[in-house]
XYZ file of C-alpha atoms in Angstrom:
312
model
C 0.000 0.000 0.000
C 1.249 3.285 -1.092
C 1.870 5.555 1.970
C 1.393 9.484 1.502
C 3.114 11.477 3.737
C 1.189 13.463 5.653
C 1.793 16.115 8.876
C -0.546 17.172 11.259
C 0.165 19.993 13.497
C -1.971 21.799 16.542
C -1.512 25.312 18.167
C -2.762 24.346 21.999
C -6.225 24.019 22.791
C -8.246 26.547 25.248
C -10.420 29.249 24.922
C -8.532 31.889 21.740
C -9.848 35.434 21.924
C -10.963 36.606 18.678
C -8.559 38.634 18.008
C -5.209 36.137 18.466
C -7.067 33.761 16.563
C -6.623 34.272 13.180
C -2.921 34.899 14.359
C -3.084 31.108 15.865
C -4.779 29.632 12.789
C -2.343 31.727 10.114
C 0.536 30.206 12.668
C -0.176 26.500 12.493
C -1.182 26.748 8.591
C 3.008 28.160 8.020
C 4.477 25.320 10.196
C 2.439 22.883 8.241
C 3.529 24.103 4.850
C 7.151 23.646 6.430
C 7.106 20.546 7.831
C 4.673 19.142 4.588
C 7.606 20.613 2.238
C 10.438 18.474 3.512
C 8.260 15.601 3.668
C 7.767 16.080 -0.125
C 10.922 16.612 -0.891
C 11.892 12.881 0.908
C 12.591 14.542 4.029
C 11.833 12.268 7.214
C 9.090 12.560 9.481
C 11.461 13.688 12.177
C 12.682 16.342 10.163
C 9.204 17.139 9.358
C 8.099 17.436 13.005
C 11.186 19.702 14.212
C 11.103 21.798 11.693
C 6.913 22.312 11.979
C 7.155 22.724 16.054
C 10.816 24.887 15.332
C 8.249 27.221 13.802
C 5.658 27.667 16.026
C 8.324 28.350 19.010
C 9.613 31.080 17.210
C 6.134 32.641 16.724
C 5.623 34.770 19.777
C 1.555 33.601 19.087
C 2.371 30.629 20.817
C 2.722 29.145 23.950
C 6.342 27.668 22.828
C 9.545 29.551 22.865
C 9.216 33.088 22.261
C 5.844 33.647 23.585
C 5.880 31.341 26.377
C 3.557 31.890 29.376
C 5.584 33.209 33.016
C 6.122 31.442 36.083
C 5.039 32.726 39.021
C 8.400 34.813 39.227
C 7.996 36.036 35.929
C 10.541 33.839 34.004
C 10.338 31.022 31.181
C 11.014 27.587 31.848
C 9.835 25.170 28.015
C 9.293 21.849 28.133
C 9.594 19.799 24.947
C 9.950 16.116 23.430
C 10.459 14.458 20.529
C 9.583 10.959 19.550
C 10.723 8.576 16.673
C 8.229 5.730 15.962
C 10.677 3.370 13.984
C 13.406 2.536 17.273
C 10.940 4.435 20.347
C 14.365 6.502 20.929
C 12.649 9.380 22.463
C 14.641 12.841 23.878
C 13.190 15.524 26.263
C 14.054 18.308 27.987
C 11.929 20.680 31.114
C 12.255 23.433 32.652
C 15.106 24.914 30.508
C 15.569 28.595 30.261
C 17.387 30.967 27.715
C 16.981 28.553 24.935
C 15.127 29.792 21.943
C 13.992 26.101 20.437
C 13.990 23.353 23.335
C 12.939 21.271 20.632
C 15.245 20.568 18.922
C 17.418 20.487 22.475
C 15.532 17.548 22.491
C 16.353 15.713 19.774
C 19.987 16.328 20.718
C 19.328 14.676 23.880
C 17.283 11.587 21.852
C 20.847 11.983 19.125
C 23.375 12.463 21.305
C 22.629 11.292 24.824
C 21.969 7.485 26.285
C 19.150 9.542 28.093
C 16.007 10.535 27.395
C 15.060 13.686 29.118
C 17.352 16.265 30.904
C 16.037 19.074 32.940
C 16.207 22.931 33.853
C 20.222 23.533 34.515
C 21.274 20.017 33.186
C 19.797 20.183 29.961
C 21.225 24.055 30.080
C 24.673 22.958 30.568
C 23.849 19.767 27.774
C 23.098 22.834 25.009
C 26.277 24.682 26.060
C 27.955 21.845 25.424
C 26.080 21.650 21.784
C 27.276 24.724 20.921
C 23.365 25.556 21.535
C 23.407 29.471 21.439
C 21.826 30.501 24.953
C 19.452 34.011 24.063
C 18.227 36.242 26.760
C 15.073 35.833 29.058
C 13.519 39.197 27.402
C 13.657 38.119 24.011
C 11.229 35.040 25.124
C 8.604 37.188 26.637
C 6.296 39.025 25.105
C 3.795 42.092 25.910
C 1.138 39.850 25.911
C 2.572 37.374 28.631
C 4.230 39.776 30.908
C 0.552 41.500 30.734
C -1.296 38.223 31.773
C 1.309 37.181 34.229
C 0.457 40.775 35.974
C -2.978 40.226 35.809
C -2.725 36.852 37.611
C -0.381 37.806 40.186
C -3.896 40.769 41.416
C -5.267 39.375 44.217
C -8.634 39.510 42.755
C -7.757 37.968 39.904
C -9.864 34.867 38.593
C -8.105 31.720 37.586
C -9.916 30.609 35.293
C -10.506 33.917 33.203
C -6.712 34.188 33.587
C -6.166 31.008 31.586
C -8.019 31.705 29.074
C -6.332 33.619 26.016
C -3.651 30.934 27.040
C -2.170 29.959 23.605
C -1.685 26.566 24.161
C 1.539 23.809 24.082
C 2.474 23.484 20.582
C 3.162 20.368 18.475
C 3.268 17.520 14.938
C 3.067 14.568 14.226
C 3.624 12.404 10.704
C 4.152 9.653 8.359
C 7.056 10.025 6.072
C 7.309 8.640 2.438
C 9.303 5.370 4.203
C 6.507 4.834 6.510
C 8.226 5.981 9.811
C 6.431 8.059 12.095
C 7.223 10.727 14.410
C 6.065 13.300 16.760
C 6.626 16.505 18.636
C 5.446 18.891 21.216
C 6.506 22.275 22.840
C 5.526 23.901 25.279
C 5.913 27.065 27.940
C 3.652 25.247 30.863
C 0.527 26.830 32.487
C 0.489 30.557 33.044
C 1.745 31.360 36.558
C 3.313 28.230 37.498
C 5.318 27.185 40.666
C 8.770 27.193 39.403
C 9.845 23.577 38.599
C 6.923 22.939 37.815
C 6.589 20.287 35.062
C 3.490 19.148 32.853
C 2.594 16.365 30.244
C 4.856 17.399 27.438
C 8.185 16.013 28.028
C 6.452 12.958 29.458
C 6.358 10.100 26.933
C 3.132 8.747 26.461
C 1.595 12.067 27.931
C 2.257 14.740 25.566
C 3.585 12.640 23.028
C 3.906 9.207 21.319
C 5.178 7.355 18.771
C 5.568 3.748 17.451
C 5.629 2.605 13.569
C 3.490 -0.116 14.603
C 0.248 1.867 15.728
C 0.925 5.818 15.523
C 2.088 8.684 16.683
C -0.337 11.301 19.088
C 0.823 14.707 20.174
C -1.176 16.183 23.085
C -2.096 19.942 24.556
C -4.451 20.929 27.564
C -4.412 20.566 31.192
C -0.964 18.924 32.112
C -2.010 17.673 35.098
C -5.105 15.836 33.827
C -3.146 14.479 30.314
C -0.405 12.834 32.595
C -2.712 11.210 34.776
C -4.345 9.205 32.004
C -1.131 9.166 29.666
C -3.100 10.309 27.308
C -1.219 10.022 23.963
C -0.669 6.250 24.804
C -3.951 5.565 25.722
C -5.478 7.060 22.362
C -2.751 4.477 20.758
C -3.799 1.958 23.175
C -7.468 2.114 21.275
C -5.826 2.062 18.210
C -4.584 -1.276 19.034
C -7.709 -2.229 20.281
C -8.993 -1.356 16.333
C -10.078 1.980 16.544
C -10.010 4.422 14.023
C -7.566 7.230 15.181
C -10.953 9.772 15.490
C -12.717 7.267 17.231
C -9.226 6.620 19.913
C -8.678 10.239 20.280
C -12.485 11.297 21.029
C -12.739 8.203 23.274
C -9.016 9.030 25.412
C -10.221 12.606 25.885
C -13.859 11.590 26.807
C -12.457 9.633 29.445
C -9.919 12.333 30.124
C -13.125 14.730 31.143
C -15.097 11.827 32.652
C -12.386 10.838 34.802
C -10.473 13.793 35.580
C -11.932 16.901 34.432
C -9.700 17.153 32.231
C -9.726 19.156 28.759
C -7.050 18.772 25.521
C -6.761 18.181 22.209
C -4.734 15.755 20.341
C -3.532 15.674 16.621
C -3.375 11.379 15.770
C -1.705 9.726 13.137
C -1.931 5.895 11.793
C 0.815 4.355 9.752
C -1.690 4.597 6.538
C -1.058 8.347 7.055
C -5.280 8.425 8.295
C -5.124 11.525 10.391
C -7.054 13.300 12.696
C -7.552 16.752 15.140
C -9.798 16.408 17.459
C -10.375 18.218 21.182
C -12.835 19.056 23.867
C -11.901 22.462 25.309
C -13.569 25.322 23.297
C -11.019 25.570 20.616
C -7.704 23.992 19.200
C -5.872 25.843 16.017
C -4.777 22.729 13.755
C -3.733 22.241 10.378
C -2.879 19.137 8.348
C -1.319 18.525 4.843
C -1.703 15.444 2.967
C -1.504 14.650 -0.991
C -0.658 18.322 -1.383
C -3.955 19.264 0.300
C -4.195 22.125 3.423
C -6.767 21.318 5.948
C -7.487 23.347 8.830
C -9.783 24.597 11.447
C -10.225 26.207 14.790
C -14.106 25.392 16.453
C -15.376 21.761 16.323
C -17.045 20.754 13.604
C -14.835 23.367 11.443
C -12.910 21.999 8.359
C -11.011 24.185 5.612
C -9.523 22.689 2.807
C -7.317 24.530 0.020
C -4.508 23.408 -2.274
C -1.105 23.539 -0.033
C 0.394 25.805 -2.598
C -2.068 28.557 -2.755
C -1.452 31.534 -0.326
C -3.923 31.593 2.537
């Protein structure tokens, strides 16, 4: 069976004010064209993912990189992981500061290190020792989080009005022409963290997954709730169990919300290159490319298509 490569990439899921959304859905749509274009041109679905997620953390928009959310002291500390589905060599890295793509810090730790995930000064000192440029705080926060981080820290503020505008964790997955599949995620945490603090994302089987043999997942929401029911692995776990990857990702975050409370979104692959985006929180910017098609979509229920080489 022929495979066509596909990518599929989301932009967080929450609640998007109207006027960052267009910003969120024009965001995902670019890191889809990139990571789509070096699966065309033979590039590997690790590549693919990297490169996609590389985008989106350098798109203050995003809760990823520049544009990450502050701690309760006001600083950045990105989580990230990266996951290849051929050999399950997986690299992570949390709480690290000063570094301008902790994604692809974590594919040097899946490359370069018998580990898999490295944290805050450790995985600092592991870049340094890449030759992994360090950048200062400032140029990772932006108006827009150093306003919502004030807001929070009122003492009337409300927690749950403060998370919302929250673009989410960032991340891809996808099948290469060879049939190897991949994944990433990205993220800056929740907004107003306790430092050290440490969600889903660099978790494997939480905020991402990936095995040749059933899929790859990539996972955004409520940290807290995602890790408890390792959510990428159990949407894979259905998969197993038959399921179509809509039906395993609306059934893991069903029980996610039964269970928990819990709200997300996932973007799901299957090695056919069947795809799918699919969440329960308000919103979830996504966009996928397959056989030179653009599909994307913000609200449930919403589905754009256009050719992946007109403008948007």
């Amino acid at each position: 069976m022929d495979v066509f490569p596909v990518v599929v990439v989301h932009g967080g899921a929450g609640h998007i004010p109207k006027e960052r959304s267009e910003k969120s859905t024009a965001g995902v749509c670019a890191a889809t064209r990139a990571g789509y274009s070096i699966l065309r041109g033979g590039g590997s679905s690790m590549d693919a993912v990297v490169e996609a997620v590389t985008q989106l953390e350098n798109n203050p928009a995003f809760n990823a990189g520049c544009g990450s959310v502050l701690t309760a002291k006001g600083t950045v500390e990105m989580d990230a992981i990266v996951m290849d589905g051929k050999t399950l060599a997986s690299g992570a890295v949390s709480a690290v500061c000063n570094i301008a793509n902790p994604v692809q810090l974590a594919r040097l730790v899946m490359d370069k290190t018998s580990h898999a995930c490295l944290t805050a000064e450790g995985a600092n000192q592991f870049a340094r020792s890449m030759g992994v440029p360090e950048v200062p705080l400032e140029s990772l926060i932006t108006e827009y989080s150093r306003m919502r981080w004030k807001k929070n820290l009122a003492p009337d503020a409300n927690p749950v009005e403060c998370q919302m505008g929250k673009m989410g964790t960032v991340g891809a997955v996808a099948v290469d022409s060879e049939g190897n599949i991949a994944c990433a995620t990205s993220t800056g945490g929740i907004l107003n963290k306790m430092e050290g603090r440490v969600g889903d994302t660099p978790c494997i089987g939480s905020g991402g997954y990936a095995d040749n043999q059933v899929g790859a997942v990539s996972t955004t929401g409520h940290g807290e709730a995602i890790m408890k029911v390792t959510l990428a692995r159990l949407i894979l776990f259905h998969m197993e169990q038959g399921q179509s990857v809509e039906a395993a990702s609306d059934s893991a975050l069903a029980y996610m919300k039964s269970r928990v409370g819990g709200l997300g979104g996932v973007v799901t692959v299957d090695p056919q290159g069947r795809w799918a985006a699919r969440f329960s929180s308000l919103q979830m910017s996504w966009a996928a490319a397959r056989k030179d098609t653009l599909h994307y979509g913000l609200y449930a229920g919403e589905h754009f298509t256009q050719s992946i080489d007109d403008p948007l």
